[in-house]
mmCIF file of N, CA and C in Angstrom:
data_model
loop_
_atom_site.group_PDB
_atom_site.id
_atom_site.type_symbol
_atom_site.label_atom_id
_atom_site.label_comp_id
_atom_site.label_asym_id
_atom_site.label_seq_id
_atom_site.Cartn_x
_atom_site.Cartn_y
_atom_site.Cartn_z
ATOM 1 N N UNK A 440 -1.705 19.146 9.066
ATOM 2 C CA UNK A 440 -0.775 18.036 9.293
ATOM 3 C C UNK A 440 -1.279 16.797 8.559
ATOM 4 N N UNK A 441 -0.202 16.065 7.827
ATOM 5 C CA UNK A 441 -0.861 15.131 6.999
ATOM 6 C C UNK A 441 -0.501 14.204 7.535
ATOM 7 N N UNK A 442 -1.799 13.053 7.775
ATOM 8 C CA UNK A 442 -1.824 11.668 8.567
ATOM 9 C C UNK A 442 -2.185 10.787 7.456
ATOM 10 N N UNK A 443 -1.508 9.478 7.500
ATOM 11 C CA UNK A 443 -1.944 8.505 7.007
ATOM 12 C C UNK A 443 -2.229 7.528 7.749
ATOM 13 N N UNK A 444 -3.480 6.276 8.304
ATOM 14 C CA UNK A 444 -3.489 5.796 9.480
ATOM 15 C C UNK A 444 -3.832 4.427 8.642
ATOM 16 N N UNK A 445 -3.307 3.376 8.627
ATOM 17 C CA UNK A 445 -3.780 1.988 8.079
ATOM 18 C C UNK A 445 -4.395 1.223 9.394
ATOM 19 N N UNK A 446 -5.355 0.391 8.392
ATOM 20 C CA UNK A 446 -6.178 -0.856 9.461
ATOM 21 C C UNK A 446 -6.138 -1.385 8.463
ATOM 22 N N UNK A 447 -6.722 -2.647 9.313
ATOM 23 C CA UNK A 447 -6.850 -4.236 8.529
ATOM 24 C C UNK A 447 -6.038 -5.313 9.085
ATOM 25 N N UNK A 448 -5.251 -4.867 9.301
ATOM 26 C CA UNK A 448 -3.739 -6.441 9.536
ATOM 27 C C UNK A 448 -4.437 -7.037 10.610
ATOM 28 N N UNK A 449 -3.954 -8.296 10.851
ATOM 29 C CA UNK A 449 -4.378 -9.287 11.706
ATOM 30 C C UNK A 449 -3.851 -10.524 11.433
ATOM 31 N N UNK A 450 -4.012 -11.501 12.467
ATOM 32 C CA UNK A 450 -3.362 -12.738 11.932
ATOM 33 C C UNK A 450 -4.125 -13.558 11.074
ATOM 34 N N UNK A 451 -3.945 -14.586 9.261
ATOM 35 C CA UNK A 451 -4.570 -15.146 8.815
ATOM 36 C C UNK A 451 -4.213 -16.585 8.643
ATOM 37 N N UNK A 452 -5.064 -17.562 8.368
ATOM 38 C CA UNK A 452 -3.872 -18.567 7.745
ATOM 39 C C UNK A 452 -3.823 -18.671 6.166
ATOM 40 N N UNK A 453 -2.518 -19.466 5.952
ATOM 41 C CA UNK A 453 -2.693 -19.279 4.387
ATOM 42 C C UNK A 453 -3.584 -19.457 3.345
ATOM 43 N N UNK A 454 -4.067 -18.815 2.451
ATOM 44 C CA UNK A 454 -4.820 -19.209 1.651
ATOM 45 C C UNK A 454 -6.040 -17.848 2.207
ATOM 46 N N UNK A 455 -5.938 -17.541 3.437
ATOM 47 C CA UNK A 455 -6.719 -16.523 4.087
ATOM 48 C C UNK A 455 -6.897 -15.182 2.423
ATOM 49 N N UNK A 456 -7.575 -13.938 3.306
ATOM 50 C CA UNK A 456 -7.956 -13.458 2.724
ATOM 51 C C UNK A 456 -7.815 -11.961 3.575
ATOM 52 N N UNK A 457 -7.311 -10.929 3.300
ATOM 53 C CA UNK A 457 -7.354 -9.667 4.333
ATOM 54 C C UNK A 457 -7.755 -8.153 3.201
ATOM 55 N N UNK A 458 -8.233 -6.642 3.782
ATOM 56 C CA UNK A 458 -8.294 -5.871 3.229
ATOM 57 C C UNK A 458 -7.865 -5.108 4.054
ATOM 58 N N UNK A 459 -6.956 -4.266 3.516
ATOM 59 C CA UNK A 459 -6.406 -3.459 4.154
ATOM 60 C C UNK A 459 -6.889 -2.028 3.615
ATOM 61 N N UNK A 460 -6.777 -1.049 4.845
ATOM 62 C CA UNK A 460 -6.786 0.472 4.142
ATOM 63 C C UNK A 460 -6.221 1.246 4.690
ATOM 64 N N UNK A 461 -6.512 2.619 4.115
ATOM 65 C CA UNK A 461 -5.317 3.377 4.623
ATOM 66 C C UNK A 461 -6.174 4.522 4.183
ATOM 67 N N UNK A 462 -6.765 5.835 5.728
ATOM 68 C CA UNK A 462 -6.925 6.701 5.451
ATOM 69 C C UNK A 462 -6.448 7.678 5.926
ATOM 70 N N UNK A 463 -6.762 8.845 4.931
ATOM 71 C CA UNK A 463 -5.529 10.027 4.936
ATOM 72 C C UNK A 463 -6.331 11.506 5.216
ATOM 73 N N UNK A 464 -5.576 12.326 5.538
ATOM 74 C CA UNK A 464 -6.028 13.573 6.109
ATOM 75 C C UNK A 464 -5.392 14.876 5.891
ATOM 76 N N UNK A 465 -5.191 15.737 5.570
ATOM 77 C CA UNK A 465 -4.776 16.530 5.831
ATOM 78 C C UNK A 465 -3.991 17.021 4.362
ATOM 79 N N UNK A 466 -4.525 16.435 3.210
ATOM 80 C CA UNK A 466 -4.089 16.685 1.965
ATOM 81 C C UNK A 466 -4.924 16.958 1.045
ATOM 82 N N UNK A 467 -5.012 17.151 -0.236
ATOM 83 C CA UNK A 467 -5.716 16.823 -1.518
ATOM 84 C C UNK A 467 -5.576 15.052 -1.752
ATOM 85 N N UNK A 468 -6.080 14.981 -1.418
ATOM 86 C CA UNK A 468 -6.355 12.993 -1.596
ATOM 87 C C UNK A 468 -5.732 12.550 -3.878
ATOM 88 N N UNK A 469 -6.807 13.848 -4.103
ATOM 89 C CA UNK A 469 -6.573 12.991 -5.446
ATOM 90 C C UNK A 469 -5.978 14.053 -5.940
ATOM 91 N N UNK A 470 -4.694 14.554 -5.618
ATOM 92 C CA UNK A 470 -3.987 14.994 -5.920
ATOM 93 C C UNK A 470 -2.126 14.355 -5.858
ATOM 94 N N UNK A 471 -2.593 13.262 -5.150
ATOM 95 C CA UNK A 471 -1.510 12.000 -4.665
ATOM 96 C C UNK A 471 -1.976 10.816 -5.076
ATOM 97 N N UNK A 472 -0.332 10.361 -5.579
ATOM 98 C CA UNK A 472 -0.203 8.648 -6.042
ATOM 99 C C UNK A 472 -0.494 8.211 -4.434
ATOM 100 N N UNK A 473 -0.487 6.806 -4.583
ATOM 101 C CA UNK A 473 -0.596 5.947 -3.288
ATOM 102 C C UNK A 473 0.192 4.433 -3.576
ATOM 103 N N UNK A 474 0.725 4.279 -2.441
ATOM 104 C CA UNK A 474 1.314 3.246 -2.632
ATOM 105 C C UNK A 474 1.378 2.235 -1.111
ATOM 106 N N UNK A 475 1.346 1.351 -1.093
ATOM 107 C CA UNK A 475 1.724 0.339 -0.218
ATOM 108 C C UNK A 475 3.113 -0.658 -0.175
ATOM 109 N N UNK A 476 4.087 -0.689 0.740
ATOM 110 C CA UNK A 476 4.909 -1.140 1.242
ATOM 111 C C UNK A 476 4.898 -2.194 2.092
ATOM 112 N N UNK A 477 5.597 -2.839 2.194
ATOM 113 C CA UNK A 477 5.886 -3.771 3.351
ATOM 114 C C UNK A 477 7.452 -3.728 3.841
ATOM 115 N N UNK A 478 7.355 -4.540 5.302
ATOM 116 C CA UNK A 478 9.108 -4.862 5.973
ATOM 117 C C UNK A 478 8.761 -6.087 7.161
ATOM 118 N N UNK A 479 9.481 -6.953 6.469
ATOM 119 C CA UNK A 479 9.889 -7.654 7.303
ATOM 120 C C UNK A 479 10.887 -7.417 8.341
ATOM 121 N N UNK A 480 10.860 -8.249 9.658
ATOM 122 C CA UNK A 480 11.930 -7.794 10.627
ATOM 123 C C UNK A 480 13.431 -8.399 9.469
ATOM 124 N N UNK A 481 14.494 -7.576 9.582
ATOM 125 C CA UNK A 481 15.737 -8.298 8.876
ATOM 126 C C UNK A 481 15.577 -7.995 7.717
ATOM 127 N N UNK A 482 14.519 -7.503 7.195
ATOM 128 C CA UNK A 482 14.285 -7.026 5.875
ATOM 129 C C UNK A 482 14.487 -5.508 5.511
ATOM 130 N N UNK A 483 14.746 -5.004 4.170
ATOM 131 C CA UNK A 483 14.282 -3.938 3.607
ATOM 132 C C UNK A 483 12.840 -4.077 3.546
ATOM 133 N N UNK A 484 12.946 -2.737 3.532
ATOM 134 C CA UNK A 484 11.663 -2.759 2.890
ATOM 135 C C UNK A 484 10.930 -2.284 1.248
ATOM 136 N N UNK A 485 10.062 -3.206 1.305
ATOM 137 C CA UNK A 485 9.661 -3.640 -0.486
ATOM 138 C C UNK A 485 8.390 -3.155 -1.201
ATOM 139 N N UNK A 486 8.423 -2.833 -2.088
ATOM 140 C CA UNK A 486 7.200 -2.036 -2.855
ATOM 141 C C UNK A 486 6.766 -3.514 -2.806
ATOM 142 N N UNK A 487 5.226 -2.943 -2.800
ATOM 143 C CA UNK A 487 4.047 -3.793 -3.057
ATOM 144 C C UNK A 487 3.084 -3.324 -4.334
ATOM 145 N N UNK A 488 2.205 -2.326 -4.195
ATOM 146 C CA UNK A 488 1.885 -1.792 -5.008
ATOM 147 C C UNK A 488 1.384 -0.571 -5.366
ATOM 148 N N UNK A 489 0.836 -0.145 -6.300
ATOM 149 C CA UNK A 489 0.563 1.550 -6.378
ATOM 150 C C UNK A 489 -0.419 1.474 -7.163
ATOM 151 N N UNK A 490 -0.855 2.933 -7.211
ATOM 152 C CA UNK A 490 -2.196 3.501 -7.822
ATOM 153 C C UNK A 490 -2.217 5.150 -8.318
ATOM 154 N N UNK A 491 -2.145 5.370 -9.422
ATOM 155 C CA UNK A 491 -1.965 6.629 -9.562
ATOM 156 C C UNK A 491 -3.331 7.312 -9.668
ATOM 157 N N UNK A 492 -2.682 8.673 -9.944
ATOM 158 C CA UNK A 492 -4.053 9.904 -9.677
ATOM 159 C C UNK A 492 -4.862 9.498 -10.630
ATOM 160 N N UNK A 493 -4.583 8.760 -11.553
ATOM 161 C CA UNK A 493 -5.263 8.577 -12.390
ATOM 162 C C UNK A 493 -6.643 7.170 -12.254
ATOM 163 N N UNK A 494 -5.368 6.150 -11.667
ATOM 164 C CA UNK A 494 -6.014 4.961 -11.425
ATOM 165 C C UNK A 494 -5.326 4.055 -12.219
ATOM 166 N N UNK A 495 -4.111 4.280 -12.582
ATOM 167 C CA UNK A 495 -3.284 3.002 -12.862
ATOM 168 C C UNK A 495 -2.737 2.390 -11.836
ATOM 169 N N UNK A 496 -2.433 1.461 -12.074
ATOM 170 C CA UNK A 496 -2.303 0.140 -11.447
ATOM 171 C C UNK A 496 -0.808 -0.821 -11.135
ATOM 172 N N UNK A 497 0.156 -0.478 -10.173
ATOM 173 C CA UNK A 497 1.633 -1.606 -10.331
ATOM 174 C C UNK A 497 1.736 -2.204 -8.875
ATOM 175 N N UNK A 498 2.245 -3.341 -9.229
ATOM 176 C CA UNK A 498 2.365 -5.002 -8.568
ATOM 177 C C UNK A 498 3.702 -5.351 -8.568
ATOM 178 N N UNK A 499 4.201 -5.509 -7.532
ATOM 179 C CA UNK A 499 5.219 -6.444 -6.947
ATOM 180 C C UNK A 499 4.689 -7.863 -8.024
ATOM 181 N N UNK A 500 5.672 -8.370 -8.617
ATOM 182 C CA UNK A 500 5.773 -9.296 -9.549
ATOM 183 C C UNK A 500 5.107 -10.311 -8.586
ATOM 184 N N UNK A 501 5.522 -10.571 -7.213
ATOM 185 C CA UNK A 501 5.178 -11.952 -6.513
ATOM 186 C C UNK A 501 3.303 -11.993 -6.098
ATOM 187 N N UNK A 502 2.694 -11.068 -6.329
ATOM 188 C CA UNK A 502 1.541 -10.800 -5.242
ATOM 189 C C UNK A 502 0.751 -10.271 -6.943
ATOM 190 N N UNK A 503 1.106 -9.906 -7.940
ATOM 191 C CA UNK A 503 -0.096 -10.230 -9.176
ATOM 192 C C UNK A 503 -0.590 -10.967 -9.478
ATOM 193 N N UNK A 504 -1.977 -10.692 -9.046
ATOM 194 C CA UNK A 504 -3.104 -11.524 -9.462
ATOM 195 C C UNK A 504 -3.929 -12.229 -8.297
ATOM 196 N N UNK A 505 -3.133 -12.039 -6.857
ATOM 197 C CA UNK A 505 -3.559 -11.903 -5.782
ATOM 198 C C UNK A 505 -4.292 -10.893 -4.680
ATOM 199 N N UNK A 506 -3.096 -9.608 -5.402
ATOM 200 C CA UNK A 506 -3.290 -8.319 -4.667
ATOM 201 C C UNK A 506 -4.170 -7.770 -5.678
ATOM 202 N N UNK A 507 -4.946 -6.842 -5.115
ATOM 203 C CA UNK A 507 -5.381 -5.149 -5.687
ATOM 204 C C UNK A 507 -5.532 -4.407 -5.293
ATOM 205 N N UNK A 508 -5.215 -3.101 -5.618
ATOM 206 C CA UNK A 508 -4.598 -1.740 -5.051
ATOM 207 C C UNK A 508 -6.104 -0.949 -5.506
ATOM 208 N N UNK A 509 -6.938 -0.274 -4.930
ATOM 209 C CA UNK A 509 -7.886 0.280 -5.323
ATOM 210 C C UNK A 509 -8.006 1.674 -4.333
ATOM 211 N N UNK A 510 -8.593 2.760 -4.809
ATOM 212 C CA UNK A 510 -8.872 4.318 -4.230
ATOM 213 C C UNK A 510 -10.040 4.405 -4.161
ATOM 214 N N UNK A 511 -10.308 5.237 -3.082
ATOM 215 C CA UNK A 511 -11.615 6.109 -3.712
ATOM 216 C C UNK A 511 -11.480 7.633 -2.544
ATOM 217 N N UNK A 512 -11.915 8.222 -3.974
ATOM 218 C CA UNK A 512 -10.934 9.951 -3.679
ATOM 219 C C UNK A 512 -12.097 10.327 -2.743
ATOM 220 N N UNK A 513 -13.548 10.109 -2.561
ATOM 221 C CA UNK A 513 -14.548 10.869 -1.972
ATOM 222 C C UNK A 513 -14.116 10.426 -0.518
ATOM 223 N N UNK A 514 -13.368 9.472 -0.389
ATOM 224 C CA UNK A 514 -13.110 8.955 1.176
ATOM 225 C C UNK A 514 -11.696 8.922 1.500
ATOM 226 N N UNK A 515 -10.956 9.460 0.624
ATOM 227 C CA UNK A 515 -9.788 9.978 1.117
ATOM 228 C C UNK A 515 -8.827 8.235 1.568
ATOM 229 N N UNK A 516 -9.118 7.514 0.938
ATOM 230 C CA UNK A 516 -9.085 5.951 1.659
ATOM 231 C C UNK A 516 -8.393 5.148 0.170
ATOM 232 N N UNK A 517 -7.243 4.487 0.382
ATOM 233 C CA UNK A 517 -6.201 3.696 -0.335
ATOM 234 C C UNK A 517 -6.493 2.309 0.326
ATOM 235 N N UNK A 518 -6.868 1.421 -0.223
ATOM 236 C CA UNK A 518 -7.203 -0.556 0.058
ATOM 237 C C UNK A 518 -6.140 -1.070 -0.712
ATOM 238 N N UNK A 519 -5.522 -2.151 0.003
ATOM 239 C CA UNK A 519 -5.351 -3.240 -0.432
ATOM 240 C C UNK A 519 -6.143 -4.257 -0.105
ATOM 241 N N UNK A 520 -6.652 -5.065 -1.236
ATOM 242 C CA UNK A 520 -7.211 -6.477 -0.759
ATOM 243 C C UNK A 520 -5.947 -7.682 -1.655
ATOM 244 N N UNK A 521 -6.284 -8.405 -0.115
ATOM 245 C CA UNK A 521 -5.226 -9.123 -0.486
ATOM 246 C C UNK A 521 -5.582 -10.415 -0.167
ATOM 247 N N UNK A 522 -5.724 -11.644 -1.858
ATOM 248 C CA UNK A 522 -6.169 -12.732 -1.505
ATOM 249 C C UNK A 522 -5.425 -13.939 -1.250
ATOM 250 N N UNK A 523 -5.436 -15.173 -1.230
ATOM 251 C CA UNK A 523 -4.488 -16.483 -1.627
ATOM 252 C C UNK A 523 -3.266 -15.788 -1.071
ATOM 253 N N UNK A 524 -3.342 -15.519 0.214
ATOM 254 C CA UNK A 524 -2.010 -15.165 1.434
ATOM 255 C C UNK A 524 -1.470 -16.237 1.883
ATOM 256 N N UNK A 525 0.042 -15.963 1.234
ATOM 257 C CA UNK A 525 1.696 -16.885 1.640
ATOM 258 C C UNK A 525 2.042 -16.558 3.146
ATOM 259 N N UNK A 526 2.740 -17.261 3.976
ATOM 260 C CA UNK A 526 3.118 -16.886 4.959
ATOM 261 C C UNK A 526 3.907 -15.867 4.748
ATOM 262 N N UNK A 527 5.319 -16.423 3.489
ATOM 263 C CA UNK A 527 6.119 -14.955 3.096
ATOM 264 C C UNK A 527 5.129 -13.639 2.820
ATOM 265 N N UNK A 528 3.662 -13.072 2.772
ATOM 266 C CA UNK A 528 3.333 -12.212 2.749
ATOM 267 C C UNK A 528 3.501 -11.415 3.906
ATOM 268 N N UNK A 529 3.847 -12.428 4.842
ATOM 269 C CA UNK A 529 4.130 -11.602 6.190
ATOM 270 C C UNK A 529 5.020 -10.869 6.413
ATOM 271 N N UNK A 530 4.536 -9.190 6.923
ATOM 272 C CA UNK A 530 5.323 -8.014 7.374
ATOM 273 C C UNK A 530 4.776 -7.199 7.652
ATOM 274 N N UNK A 531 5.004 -6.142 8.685
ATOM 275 C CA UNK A 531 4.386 -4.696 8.439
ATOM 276 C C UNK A 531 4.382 -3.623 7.128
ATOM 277 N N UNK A 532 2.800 -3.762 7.110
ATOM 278 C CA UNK A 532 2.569 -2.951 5.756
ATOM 279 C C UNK A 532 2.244 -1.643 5.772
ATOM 280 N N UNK A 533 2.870 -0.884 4.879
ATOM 281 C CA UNK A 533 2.736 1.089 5.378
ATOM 282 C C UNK A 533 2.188 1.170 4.087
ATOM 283 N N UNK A 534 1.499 2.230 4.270
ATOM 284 C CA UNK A 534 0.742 3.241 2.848
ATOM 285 C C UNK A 534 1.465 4.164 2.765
ATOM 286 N N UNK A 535 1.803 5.152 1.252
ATOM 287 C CA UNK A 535 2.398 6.069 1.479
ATOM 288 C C UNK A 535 1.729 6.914 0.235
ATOM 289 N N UNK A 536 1.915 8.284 0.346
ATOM 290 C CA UNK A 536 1.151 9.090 -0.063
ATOM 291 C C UNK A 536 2.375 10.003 -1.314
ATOM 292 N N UNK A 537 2.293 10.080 -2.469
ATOM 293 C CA UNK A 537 3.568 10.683 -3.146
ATOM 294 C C UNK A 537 2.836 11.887 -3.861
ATOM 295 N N UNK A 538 2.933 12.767 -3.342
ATOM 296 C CA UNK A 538 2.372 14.406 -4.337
ATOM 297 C C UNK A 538 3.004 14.144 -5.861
ATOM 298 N N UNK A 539 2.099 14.085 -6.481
ATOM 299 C CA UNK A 539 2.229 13.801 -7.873
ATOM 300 C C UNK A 539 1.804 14.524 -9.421
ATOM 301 N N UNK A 540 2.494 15.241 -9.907
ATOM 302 C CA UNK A 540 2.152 16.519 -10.952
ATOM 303 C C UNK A 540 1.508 15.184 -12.317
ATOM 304 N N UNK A 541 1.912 13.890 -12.315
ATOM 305 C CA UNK A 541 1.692 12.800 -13.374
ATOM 306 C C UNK A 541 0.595 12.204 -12.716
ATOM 307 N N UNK A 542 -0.403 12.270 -13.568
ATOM 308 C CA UNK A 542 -1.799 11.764 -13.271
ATOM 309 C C UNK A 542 -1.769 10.510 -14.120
ATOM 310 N N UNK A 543 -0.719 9.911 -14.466
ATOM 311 C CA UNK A 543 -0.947 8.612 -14.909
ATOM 312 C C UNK A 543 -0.042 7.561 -14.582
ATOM 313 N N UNK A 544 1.350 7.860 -14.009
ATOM 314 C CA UNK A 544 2.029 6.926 -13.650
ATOM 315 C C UNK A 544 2.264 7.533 -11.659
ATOM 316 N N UNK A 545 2.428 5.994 -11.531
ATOM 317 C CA UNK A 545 2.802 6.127 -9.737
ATOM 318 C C UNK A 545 4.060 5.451 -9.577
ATOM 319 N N UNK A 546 5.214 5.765 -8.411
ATOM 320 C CA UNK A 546 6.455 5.416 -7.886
ATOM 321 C C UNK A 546 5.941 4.368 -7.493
ATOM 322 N N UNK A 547 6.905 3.519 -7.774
ATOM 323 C CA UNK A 547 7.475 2.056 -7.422
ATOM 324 C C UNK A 547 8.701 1.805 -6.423
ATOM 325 N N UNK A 548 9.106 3.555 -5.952
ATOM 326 C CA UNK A 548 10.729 3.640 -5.189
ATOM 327 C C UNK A 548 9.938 4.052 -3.730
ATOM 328 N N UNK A 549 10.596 3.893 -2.696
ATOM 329 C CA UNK A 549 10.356 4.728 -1.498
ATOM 330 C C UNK A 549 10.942 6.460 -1.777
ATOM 331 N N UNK A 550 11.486 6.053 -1.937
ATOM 332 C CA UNK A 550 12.140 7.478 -2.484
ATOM 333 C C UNK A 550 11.298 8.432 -3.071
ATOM 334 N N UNK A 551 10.056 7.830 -4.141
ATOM 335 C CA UNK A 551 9.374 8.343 -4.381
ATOM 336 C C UNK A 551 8.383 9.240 -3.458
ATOM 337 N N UNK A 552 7.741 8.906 -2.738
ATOM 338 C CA UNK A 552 6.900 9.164 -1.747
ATOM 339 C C UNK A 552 7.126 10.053 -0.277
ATOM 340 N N UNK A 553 6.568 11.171 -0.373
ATOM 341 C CA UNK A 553 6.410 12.372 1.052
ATOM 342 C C UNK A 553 6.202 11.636 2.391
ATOM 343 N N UNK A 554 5.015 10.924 2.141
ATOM 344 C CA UNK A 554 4.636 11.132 3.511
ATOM 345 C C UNK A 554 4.124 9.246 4.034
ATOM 346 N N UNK A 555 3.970 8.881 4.822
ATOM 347 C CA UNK A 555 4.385 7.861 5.382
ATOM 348 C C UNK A 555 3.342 7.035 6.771
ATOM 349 N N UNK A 556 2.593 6.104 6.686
ATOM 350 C CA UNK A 556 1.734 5.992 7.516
ATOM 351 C C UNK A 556 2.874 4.863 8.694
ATOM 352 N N UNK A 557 2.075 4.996 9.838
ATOM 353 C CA UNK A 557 2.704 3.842 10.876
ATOM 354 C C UNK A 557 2.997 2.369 10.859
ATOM 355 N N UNK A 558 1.803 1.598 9.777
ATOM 356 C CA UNK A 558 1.822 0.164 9.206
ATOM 357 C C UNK A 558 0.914 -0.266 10.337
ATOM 358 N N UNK A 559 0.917 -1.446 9.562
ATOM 359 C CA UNK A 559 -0.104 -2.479 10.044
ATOM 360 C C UNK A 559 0.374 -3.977 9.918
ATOM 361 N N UNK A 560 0.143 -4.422 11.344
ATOM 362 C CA UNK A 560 0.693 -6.105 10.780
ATOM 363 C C UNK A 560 -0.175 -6.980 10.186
ATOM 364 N N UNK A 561 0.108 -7.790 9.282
ATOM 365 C CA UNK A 561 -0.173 -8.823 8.773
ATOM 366 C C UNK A 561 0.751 -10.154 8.648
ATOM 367 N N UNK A 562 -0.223 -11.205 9.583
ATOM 368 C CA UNK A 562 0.692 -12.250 9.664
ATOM 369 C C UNK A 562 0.351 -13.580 9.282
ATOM 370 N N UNK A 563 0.936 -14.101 8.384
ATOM 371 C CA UNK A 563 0.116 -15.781 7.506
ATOM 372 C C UNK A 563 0.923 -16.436 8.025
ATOM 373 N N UNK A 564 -0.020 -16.916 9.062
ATOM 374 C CA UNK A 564 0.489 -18.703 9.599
ATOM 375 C C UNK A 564 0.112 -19.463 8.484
ATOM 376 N N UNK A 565 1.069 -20.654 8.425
ATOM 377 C CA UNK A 565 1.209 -21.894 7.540
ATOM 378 C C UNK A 565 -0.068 -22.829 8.268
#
């Protein structure tokens, strides 16, 4: 059974600083893209960013150069660190796991992606 379980969220204030992760079970780890999501209440929900099997790298246009999406396959474990936090960064953030035959590009769609962790809140008070 494949689990994805995120930690990290908590409340910050802006300008704060959080790392998030997300570990997984019950798969070939580096045999899957990874990606992170967010949703606001009233919101869709919005790609953040990804990481392929390879170790490339995509960013939500608003959060480059703030965010980074980093792996490491021996721990089965997907991070976001996430610096210079907007209040709008605030939402529940999910990891998601996409079985992937392309070892160099990762989904940017939900659509893309199998399997689906519970989220984690993160909340930037002003």
């Amino acid at each position: 059974q494949v689990q994805l379980v995120e930690s990290g969220g908590e409340l910050v204030q802006a300008g704060g600083s959080l790392r998030l992760s997300c570990a997984a079970s019950g798969l070939t780890f580096s045999a899957y893209a990874m990606g992170w999501f967010r949703q606001d209440p009233g919101k869709e929900r919005e790609f953040v960013a990804a990481i392929a099997r390879g170790g490339g790298t995509y960013y939500l246009d608003s959060v480059k150069g703030r965010f980074t999406i980093s792996r490491d396959n021996a721990k089965s474990t997907v991070y976001l660190q996430m610096n210079s936090l907007k209040p709008e960064d605030t939402a529940v953030y999910y990891c998601a796991a996409d079985f992937s035959k392309n070892f160099i590009r990762a989904g940017t769609n939900e659509q893309d992606y199998h399997y689906w962790g519970q989220g984690t809140q993160v909340t930037v008070s002003s």
